[in-house]
mmCIF file of C-alpha atoms in Angstrom:
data_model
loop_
_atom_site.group_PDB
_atom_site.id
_atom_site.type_symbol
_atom_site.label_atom_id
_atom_site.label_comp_id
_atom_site.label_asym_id
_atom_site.label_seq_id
_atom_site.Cartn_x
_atom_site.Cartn_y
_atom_site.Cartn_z
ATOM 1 C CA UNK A 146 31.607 -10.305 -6.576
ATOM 2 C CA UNK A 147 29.980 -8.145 -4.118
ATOM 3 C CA UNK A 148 27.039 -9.663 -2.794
ATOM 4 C CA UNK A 149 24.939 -8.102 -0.322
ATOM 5 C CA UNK A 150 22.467 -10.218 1.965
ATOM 6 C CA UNK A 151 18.936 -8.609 2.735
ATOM 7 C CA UNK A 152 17.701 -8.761 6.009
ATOM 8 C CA UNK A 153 14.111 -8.687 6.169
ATOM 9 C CA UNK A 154 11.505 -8.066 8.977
ATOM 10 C CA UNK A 155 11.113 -11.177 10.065
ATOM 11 C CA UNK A 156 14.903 -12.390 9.426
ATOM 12 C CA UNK A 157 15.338 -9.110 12.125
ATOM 13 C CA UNK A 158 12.384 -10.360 14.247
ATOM 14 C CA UNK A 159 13.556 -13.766 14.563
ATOM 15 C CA UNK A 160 17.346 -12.768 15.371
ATOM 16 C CA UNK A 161 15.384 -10.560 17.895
ATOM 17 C CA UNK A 162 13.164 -13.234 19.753
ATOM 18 C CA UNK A 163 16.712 -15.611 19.489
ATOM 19 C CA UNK A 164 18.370 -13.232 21.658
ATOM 20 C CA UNK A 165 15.592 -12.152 24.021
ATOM 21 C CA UNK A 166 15.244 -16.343 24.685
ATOM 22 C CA UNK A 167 18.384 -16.374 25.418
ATOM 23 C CA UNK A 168 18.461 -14.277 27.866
ATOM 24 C CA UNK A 169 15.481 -15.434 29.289
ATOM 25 C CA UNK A 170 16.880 -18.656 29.711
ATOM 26 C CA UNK A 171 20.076 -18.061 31.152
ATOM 27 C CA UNK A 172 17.960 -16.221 33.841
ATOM 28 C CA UNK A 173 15.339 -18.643 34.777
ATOM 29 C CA UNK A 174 16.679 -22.053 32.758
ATOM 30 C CA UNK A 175 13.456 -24.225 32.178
ATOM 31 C CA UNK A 176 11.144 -22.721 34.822
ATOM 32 C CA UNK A 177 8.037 -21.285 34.364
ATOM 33 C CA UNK A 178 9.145 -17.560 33.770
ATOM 34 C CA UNK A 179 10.947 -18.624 30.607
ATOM 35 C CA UNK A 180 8.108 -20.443 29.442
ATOM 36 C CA UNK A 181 5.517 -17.388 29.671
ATOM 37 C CA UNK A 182 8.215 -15.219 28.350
ATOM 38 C CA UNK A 183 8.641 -18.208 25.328
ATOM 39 C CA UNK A 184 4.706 -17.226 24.562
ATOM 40 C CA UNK A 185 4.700 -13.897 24.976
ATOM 41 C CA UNK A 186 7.355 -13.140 22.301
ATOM 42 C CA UNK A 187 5.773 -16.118 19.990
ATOM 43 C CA UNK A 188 2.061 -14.121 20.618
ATOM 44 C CA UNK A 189 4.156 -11.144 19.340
ATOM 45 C CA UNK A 190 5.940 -12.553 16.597
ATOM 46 C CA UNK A 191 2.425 -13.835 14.902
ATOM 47 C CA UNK A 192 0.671 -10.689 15.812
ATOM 48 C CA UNK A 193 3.192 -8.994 13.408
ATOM 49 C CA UNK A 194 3.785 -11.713 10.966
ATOM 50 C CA UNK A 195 0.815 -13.380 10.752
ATOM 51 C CA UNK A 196 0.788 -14.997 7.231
ATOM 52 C CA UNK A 197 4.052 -17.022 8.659
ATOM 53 C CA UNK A 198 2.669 -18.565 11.738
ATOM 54 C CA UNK A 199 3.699 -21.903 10.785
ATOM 55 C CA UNK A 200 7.481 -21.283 10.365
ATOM 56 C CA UNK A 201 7.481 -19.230 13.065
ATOM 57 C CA UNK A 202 6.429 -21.197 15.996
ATOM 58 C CA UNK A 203 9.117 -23.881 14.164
ATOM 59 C CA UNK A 204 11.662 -21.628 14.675
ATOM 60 C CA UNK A 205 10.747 -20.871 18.225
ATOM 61 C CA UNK A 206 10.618 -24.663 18.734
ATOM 62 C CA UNK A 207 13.954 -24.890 17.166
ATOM 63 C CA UNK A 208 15.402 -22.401 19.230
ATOM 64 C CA UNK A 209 14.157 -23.950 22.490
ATOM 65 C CA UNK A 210 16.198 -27.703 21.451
ATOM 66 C CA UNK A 211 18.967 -25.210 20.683
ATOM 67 C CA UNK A 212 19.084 -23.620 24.460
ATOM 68 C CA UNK A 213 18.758 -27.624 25.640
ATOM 69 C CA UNK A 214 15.039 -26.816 27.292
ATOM 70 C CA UNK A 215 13.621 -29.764 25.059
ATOM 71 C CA UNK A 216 15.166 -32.465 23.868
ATOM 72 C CA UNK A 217 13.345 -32.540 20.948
ATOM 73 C CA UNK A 218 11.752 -29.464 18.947
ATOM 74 C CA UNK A 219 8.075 -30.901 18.791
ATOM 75 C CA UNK A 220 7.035 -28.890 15.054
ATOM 76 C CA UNK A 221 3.879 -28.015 13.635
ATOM 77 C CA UNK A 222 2.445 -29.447 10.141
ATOM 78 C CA UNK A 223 1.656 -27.645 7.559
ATOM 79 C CA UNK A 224 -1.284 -29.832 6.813
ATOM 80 C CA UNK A 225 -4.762 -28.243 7.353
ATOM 81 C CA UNK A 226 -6.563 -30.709 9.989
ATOM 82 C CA UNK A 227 -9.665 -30.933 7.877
ATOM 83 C CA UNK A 228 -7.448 -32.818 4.863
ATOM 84 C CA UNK A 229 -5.788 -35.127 7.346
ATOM 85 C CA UNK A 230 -7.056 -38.457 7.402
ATOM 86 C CA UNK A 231 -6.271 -41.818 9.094
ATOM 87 C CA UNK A 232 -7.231 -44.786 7.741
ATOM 88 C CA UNK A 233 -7.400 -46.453 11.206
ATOM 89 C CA UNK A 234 -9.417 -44.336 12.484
ATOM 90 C CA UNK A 235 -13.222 -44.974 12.571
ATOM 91 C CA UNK A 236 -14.320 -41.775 13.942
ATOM 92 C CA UNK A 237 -15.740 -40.431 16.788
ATOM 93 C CA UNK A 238 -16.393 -43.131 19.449
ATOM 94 C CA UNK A 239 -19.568 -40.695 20.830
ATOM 95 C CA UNK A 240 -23.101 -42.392 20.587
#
């Protein structure tokens, strides 16, 4: 069988910001400059690929534990804050 793999957009985008960040770190390791460069090329990937914001900024978290500038990828929910509820929490503590 001859199978062929489709590359879309984003899959191309992604590979894209993957190898930009890496190059960004091996420049300026964790300092400042790679962090504004981190943004930049997130704020570009969800100006172009808006409806996939979520997986997105996962995959730019994932790629940061990757490079060893986190030790842990800190990811975003999927769950909309107004259907999150804690049952321990009373509210606001504002008079």
């Amino acid at each position: 069988m001859n199978a062929q793999i489709r590359r879309t957009d984003l899959d191309m985008a992604l590979s894209s910001a993957w190898d930009q960040l890496q190059v960004h770190h091996a420049t300026h390791r964790n300092a400042a400059p790679f962090w504004s460069a981190y943004q930049a090329i997130q704020e570009a990937l969800i100006l172009a690929h808006p409806q996939h914001r979520v997986d997105l900024c996962n995959q730019l978290a994932t790629f940061a534990e990757r490079l060893g500038v986190v030790d842990h990828a800190q990811l975003v929910s999927r769950t909309r804050p107004e259907f999150f509820s804690d049952p321990g929490h009373a509210g606001s503590t504002s008079p």
